[in-house]
Amino acid sequence: MSAPVFRFAPSPTGHLHLGHALSAILNFGEAERAGARFLLRIEDIDLTRCKPEYEESIYEDLEWLGINWESPVRRQSDHFEEYAAELSRLEAEHLLYASYETRADLARLITGRDPEGGPRYSREEGLSAAEAAEREAAGEPYALRLDMEQALSRVETPLFWTEVDKQVEAHPERWGDVVLGRKQMPASYHLAVVLDDALQGVTHIVRGKDLFEATAVHRLLQELLGLPAPIYRHHHLLVDASGKKLSKRDQSTTLRDLRASGISVAQIREAIGL
């Protein structure tokens, strides 16, 4: 029987903060206790936001935290062809279609909301066929969306995933027709993470509760693509004084800054409740 496989998969779009430290330490600790392999993956599929200096900072922060990982590190930007091949496969099975709506269009046309509060897209509410054809002819950017109704008709439902030691029913339909790729990007987060986990043999996924609902989409993609389903654990999130989740976008205090201020790893662990 092969050893379990855990992973930590940050995006180099900024320096890591305490929330990343929590996830990385939990993953590494569980891997050590289980005698499992521990992998680091760099999720740099968004080339417009990901920077080499942030990737280097990830390595420095993790080494400082005492976290070791196997080599080589998988970088998503090295595997665009693999993602494109799976998109083509889904397209050949008539499970994808191009949509040309802008953000303004979505705000104007779409009434439903997904589990994250964003527009829950459905083909019926989108642009008319004539409008879409006009934008296609003009070479405008597009998103490749999963036809959720068609996708669900191809798998055995209801879908479930294992959350530690219990079964959770998945409801991917709550997300509507999710984006799996774009004209300028070979895959969305949903598709890339599902493929990466399968290709790396990841058996246990430990990540924040903010991705709990997205697991429903991931389970659907695993079924459509014939991929194994890992065991999941969604841990609590760290929040700031106002109760808002720590994030790079809000410029939460970084591990780099904390390290420079003289804070110890023991103090970091105490701050994140470990």
Short mmCIF file of C-alpha atoms in Angstrom, two decimals:
data_model
loop_
_atom_site.label_atom_id
_atom_site.label_comp_id
_atom_site.label_asym_id
_atom_site.label_seq_id
_atom_site.Cartn_x
_atom_site.Cartn_y
_atom_site.Cartn_z
CA MET A 1 0.00 0.00 0.00
CA SER A 2 1.45 3.38 -1.02
CA ALA A 3 1.94 6.17 1.52
CA PRO A 4 -0.67 8.94 1.82
CA VAL A 5 0.15 12.22 0.09
CA PHE A 6 -0.53 15.71 1.47
CA ARG A 7 0.20 19.03 -0.23
CA PHE A 8 0.38 22.77 0.35
CA ALA A 9 -0.42 24.80 -2.76
CA PRO A 10 0.00 28.59 -2.42
CA SER A 11 -0.22 31.15 -5.22
CA PRO A 12 2.72 33.59 -5.61
CA THR A 13 0.50 36.66 -5.87
CA GLY A 14 1.85 38.20 -2.68
CA HIS A 15 3.76 37.30 0.47
CA LEU A 16 2.34 34.61 2.77
CA HIS A 17 0.44 35.62 5.92
CA LEU A 18 -0.62 33.83 9.12
CA GLY A 19 -3.49 32.06 7.37
CA HIS A 20 -1.01 30.40 5.03
CA ALA A 21 1.16 29.44 8.00
CA LEU A 22 -1.83 27.69 9.59
CA SER A 23 -2.60 25.67 6.47
CA ALA A 24 1.04 24.79 5.76
CA ILE A 25 1.77 23.69 9.33
CA LEU A 26 -1.44 21.65 9.56
CA ASN A 27 -0.65 19.86 6.29
CA PHE A 28 2.97 19.21 7.18
CA GLY A 29 2.08 18.06 10.70
CA GLU A 30 -0.59 15.64 9.51
CA ALA A 31 1.77 14.27 6.88
CA GLU A 32 4.46 13.64 9.49
CA ARG A 33 2.05 11.91 11.86
CA ALA A 34 0.70 9.70 9.07
CA GLY A 35 4.12 8.82 7.69
CA ALA A 36 2.96 10.46 4.47
CA ARG A 37 4.65 12.31 1.65
CA PHE A 38 4.40 16.11 1.70
CA LEU A 39 4.40 18.09 -1.54
CA LEU A 40 4.64 21.79 -2.33
CA ARG A 41 2.87 23.07 -5.43
CA ILE A 42 3.10 26.60 -6.81
CA GLU A 43 -0.27 27.64 -8.24
CA ASP A 44 0.95 30.27 -10.68
CA ILE A 45 -1.56 29.81 -13.46
CA ASP A 46 -2.45 33.52 -13.44
CA LEU A 47 0.68 34.92 -15.06
CA THR A 48 -0.55 38.51 -14.77
CA ARG A 49 -0.58 38.43 -10.94
CA CYS A 50 2.08 35.87 -10.03
CA LYS A 51 5.63 37.17 -9.49
CA PRO A 52 8.99 35.33 -9.13
CA GLU A 53 9.84 37.33 -6.00
CA TYR A 54 6.68 36.07 -4.29
CA GLU A 55 7.52 32.48 -5.23
CA GLU A 56 10.99 32.87 -3.71
CA SER A 57 9.38 34.34 -0.60
CA ILE A 58 7.18 31.22 -0.25
CA TYR A 59 10.26 28.99 -0.09
CA GLU A 60 11.93 31.27 2.46
CA ASP A 61 8.86 31.45 4.71
CA LEU A 62 8.27 27.69 4.68
CA GLU A 63 11.92 26.93 5.45
CA TRP A 64 11.75 29.37 8.36
CA LEU A 65 8.64 27.57 9.67
CA GLY A 66 10.60 24.30 9.62
CA ILE A 67 8.62 22.77 6.76
CA ASN A 68 10.34 20.41 4.31
CA TRP A 69 8.93 19.19 1.01
CA GLU A 70 9.78 16.79 -1.76
CA SER A 71 11.50 17.89 -4.94
CA PRO A 72 10.75 18.84 -7.62
CA VAL A 73 8.11 21.45 -6.87
CA ARG A 74 5.23 21.36 -9.36
CA ARG A 75 4.54 24.74 -10.93
CA GLN A 76 1.25 25.13 -12.77
CA SER A 77 2.79 27.39 -15.40
CA ASP A 78 4.87 24.41 -16.58
CA HIS A 79 1.76 22.34 -17.34
CA PHE A 80 -0.50 24.51 -19.49
CA GLU A 81 -0.57 21.85 -22.23
CA GLU A 82 -2.01 19.27 -19.80
CA TYR A 83 -4.83 21.59 -18.77
CA ALA A 84 -5.56 22.51 -22.39
CA ALA A 85 -5.78 18.82 -23.30
CA GLU A 86 -8.42 18.20 -20.63
CA LEU A 87 -10.37 21.27 -21.70
CA SER A 88 -10.35 19.94 -25.27
CA ARG A 89 -11.57 16.59 -23.98
CA LEU A 90 -14.52 18.18 -22.17
CA GLU A 91 -15.25 20.33 -25.20
CA ALA A 92 -15.28 17.24 -27.45
CA GLU A 93 -17.84 15.71 -25.10
CA HIS A 94 -20.05 18.81 -25.54
CA LEU A 95 -19.69 19.81 -21.90
CA LEU A 96 -18.20 23.27 -22.50
CA TYR A 97 -19.34 26.38 -24.30
CA ALA A 98 -17.93 29.87 -24.80
CA SER A 99 -19.55 32.83 -23.07
CA TYR A 100 -18.70 36.43 -23.87
CA GLU A 101 -20.26 38.29 -20.96
CA THR A 102 -18.23 41.04 -19.32
CA ARG A 103 -18.37 41.74 -15.57
CA ALA A 104 -20.88 44.50 -16.32
CA ASP A 105 -23.00 42.06 -18.33
CA LEU A 106 -23.01 39.58 -15.46
CA ALA A 107 -24.09 42.24 -12.99
CA ARG A 108 -26.89 43.29 -15.33
CA LEU A 109 -28.13 39.91 -16.54
CA ILE A 110 -27.56 37.36 -13.80
CA THR A 111 -29.95 37.23 -10.85
CA GLY A 112 -28.86 34.08 -8.96
CA ARG A 113 -25.90 33.89 -6.58
CA ASP A 114 -23.34 31.12 -6.07
CA PRO A 115 -22.12 29.97 -2.61
CA GLU A 116 -19.50 32.76 -2.59
CA GLY A 117 -22.05 35.44 -3.43
CA GLY A 118 -20.94 35.89 -7.04
CA PRO A 119 -23.25 35.67 -10.08
CA ARG A 120 -24.56 32.11 -10.61
CA TYR A 121 -24.38 31.97 -14.38
CA SER A 122 -26.89 30.09 -16.47
CA ARG A 123 -26.95 29.98 -20.25
CA GLU A 124 -30.57 31.11 -20.34
CA GLU A 125 -29.80 34.36 -18.51
CA GLY A 126 -26.72 35.25 -20.57
CA LEU A 127 -26.35 37.15 -23.81
CA SER A 128 -28.61 36.31 -26.71
CA ALA A 129 -27.19 34.03 -29.41
CA ALA A 130 -26.95 37.02 -31.76
CA GLU A 131 -25.02 39.13 -29.22
CA ALA A 132 -22.64 36.25 -28.45
CA ALA A 133 -22.03 35.64 -32.17
CA GLU A 134 -21.27 39.33 -32.69
CA ARG A 135 -18.69 39.34 -29.90
CA GLU A 136 -17.17 36.09 -31.14
CA ALA A 137 -16.78 37.58 -34.63
CA ALA A 138 -15.06 40.61 -33.09
CA GLY A 139 -12.52 38.33 -31.38
CA GLU A 140 -13.50 39.46 -27.90
CA PRO A 141 -12.29 37.58 -24.80
CA TYR A 142 -14.42 34.67 -23.66
CA ALA A 143 -14.79 32.18 -20.83
CA LEU A 144 -15.20 28.45 -21.35
CA ARG A 145 -18.03 27.39 -19.05
CA LEU A 146 -19.10 23.95 -17.92
CA ASP A 147 -22.66 23.16 -18.98
CA MET A 148 -23.78 22.16 -15.49
CA GLU A 149 -27.03 20.54 -16.60
CA GLN A 150 -25.24 18.38 -19.17
CA ALA A 151 -22.42 17.55 -16.75
CA LEU A 152 -24.79 16.35 -14.03
CA SER A 153 -26.60 14.18 -16.55
CA ARG A 154 -23.34 12.30 -17.20
CA VAL A 155 -22.60 11.26 -13.62
CA GLU A 156 -24.31 9.25 -10.93
CA THR A 157 -25.97 11.57 -8.45
CA PRO A 158 -26.10 12.47 -5.66
CA LEU A 159 -22.36 13.09 -5.38
CA PHE A 160 -20.53 12.90 -2.05
CA TRP A 161 -17.09 13.63 -0.68
CA THR A 162 -15.37 12.38 2.46
CA GLU A 163 -14.80 15.13 5.02
CA VAL A 164 -12.37 13.51 7.50
CA ASP A 165 -14.58 10.57 8.50
CA LYS A 166 -18.05 11.56 7.32
CA GLN A 167 -19.83 11.83 3.98
CA VAL A 168 -20.94 15.24 2.71
CA GLU A 169 -23.41 15.55 -0.14
CA ALA A 170 -22.11 17.71 -2.98
CA HIS A 171 -24.32 20.25 -4.75
CA PRO A 172 -22.34 21.56 -7.74
CA GLU A 173 -25.54 22.92 -9.29
CA ARG A 174 -25.42 25.74 -6.73
CA TRP A 175 -22.47 27.14 -8.68
CA GLY A 176 -24.22 27.35 -12.04
CA ASP A 177 -22.12 27.06 -15.21
CA VAL A 178 -18.65 27.55 -13.72
CA VAL A 179 -15.70 28.86 -15.71
CA LEU A 180 -13.10 26.18 -16.50
CA GLY A 181 -10.90 28.20 -18.87
CA ARG A 182 -10.52 31.51 -20.65
CA LYS A 183 -9.20 32.73 -23.97
CA GLN A 184 -6.13 34.11 -22.22
CA MET A 185 -5.78 31.39 -19.55
CA PRO A 186 -5.65 27.61 -20.16
CA ALA A 187 -7.56 26.62 -17.03
CA SER A 188 -9.44 28.01 -14.07
CA TYR A 189 -8.52 27.23 -10.48
CA HIS A 190 -11.21 24.52 -10.34
CA LEU A 191 -9.87 22.51 -13.27
CA ALA A 192 -6.16 23.02 -12.56
CA VAL A 193 -6.36 22.02 -8.89
CA VAL A 194 -8.36 18.86 -9.63
CA LEU A 195 -5.92 17.76 -12.33
CA ASP A 196 -2.84 18.62 -10.27
CA ASP A 197 -4.05 16.69 -7.24
CA ALA A 198 -4.77 13.62 -9.37
CA LEU A 199 -1.48 13.78 -11.30
CA GLN A 200 0.48 14.16 -8.06
CA GLY A 201 -1.37 11.33 -6.35
CA VAL A 202 -2.66 13.56 -3.54
CA THR A 203 -4.79 11.50 -1.15
CA HIS A 204 -5.53 14.06 1.59
CA ILE A 205 -6.46 17.71 1.06
CA VAL A 206 -6.32 20.01 4.08
CA ARG A 207 -7.43 23.56 3.25
CA GLY A 208 -9.50 26.46 4.56
CA LYS A 209 -13.26 26.48 5.06
CA ASP A 210 -13.54 29.14 2.36
CA LEU A 211 -13.10 26.29 -0.16
CA PHE A 212 -15.64 23.95 1.44
CA GLU A 213 -18.44 24.69 -1.03
CA ALA A 214 -16.07 24.61 -4.02
CA THR A 215 -15.38 20.96 -3.23
CA ALA A 216 -18.74 20.15 -4.84
CA VAL A 217 -17.43 21.41 -8.19
CA HIS A 218 -14.19 19.50 -7.70
CA ARG A 219 -16.05 16.26 -7.03
CA LEU A 220 -18.07 16.71 -10.21
CA LEU A 221 -14.92 17.30 -12.26
CA GLN A 222 -13.29 14.23 -10.71
CA GLU A 223 -16.25 12.13 -11.81
CA LEU A 224 -16.34 13.60 -15.32
CA LEU A 225 -12.61 13.08 -15.84
CA GLY A 226 -12.38 9.67 -14.14
CA LEU A 227 -10.09 10.91 -11.36
CA PRO A 228 -9.79 9.61 -7.78
CA ALA A 229 -11.46 11.51 -4.94
CA PRO A 230 -9.14 12.51 -2.06
CA ILE A 231 -10.18 12.77 1.58
CA TYR A 232 -10.84 16.39 2.56
CA ARG A 233 -10.51 18.42 5.72
CA HIS A 234 -11.52 22.09 5.76
CA HIS A 235 -9.95 23.92 8.69
CA HIS A 236 -11.00 27.14 10.41
CA LEU A 237 -9.94 30.50 9.00
CA LEU A 238 -7.94 33.19 10.71
CA VAL A 239 -9.62 36.60 10.82
CA ASP A 240 -8.56 40.15 11.62
CA ALA A 241 -9.91 42.38 14.40
CA SER A 242 -13.00 43.17 12.31
CA GLY A 243 -13.75 39.49 11.73
CA LYS A 244 -12.62 39.56 8.10
CA LYS A 245 -10.59 36.66 6.69
CA LEU A 246 -6.87 37.36 6.36
CA SER A 247 -5.94 37.91 2.73
CA LYS A 248 -3.15 39.19 0.51
CA ARG A 249 -5.60 41.53 -1.20
CA ASP A 250 -6.27 43.33 2.08
CA GLN A 251 -2.54 43.48 2.79
CA SER A 252 -2.70 41.37 5.95
CA THR A 253 0.56 41.34 7.91
CA THR A 254 2.98 39.00 6.15
CA LEU A 255 5.18 36.25 7.55
CA ARG A 256 8.10 38.07 5.97
CA ASP A 257 7.36 41.18 8.05
CA LEU A 258 6.79 39.16 11.22
CA ARG A 259 10.08 37.32 10.72
CA ALA A 260 11.93 40.60 10.17
CA SER A 261 10.42 42.00 13.39
CA GLY A 262 12.06 39.22 15.40
CA ILE A 263 8.99 37.08 16.10
CA SER A 264 9.84 33.40 16.60
CA VAL A 265 8.25 30.36 14.98
CA ALA A 266 6.96 29.36 18.43
CA GLN A 267 5.15 32.71 18.67
CA ILE A 268 3.72 32.19 15.18
CA ARG A 269 2.36 28.79 16.20
CA GLU A 270 0.83 30.30 19.33
CA ALA A 271 -0.74 33.13 17.30
CA ILE A 272 -2.48 30.65 14.99
CA GLY A 273 -3.64 28.43 17.83
CA LEU A 274 -1.26 25.48 17.40
#
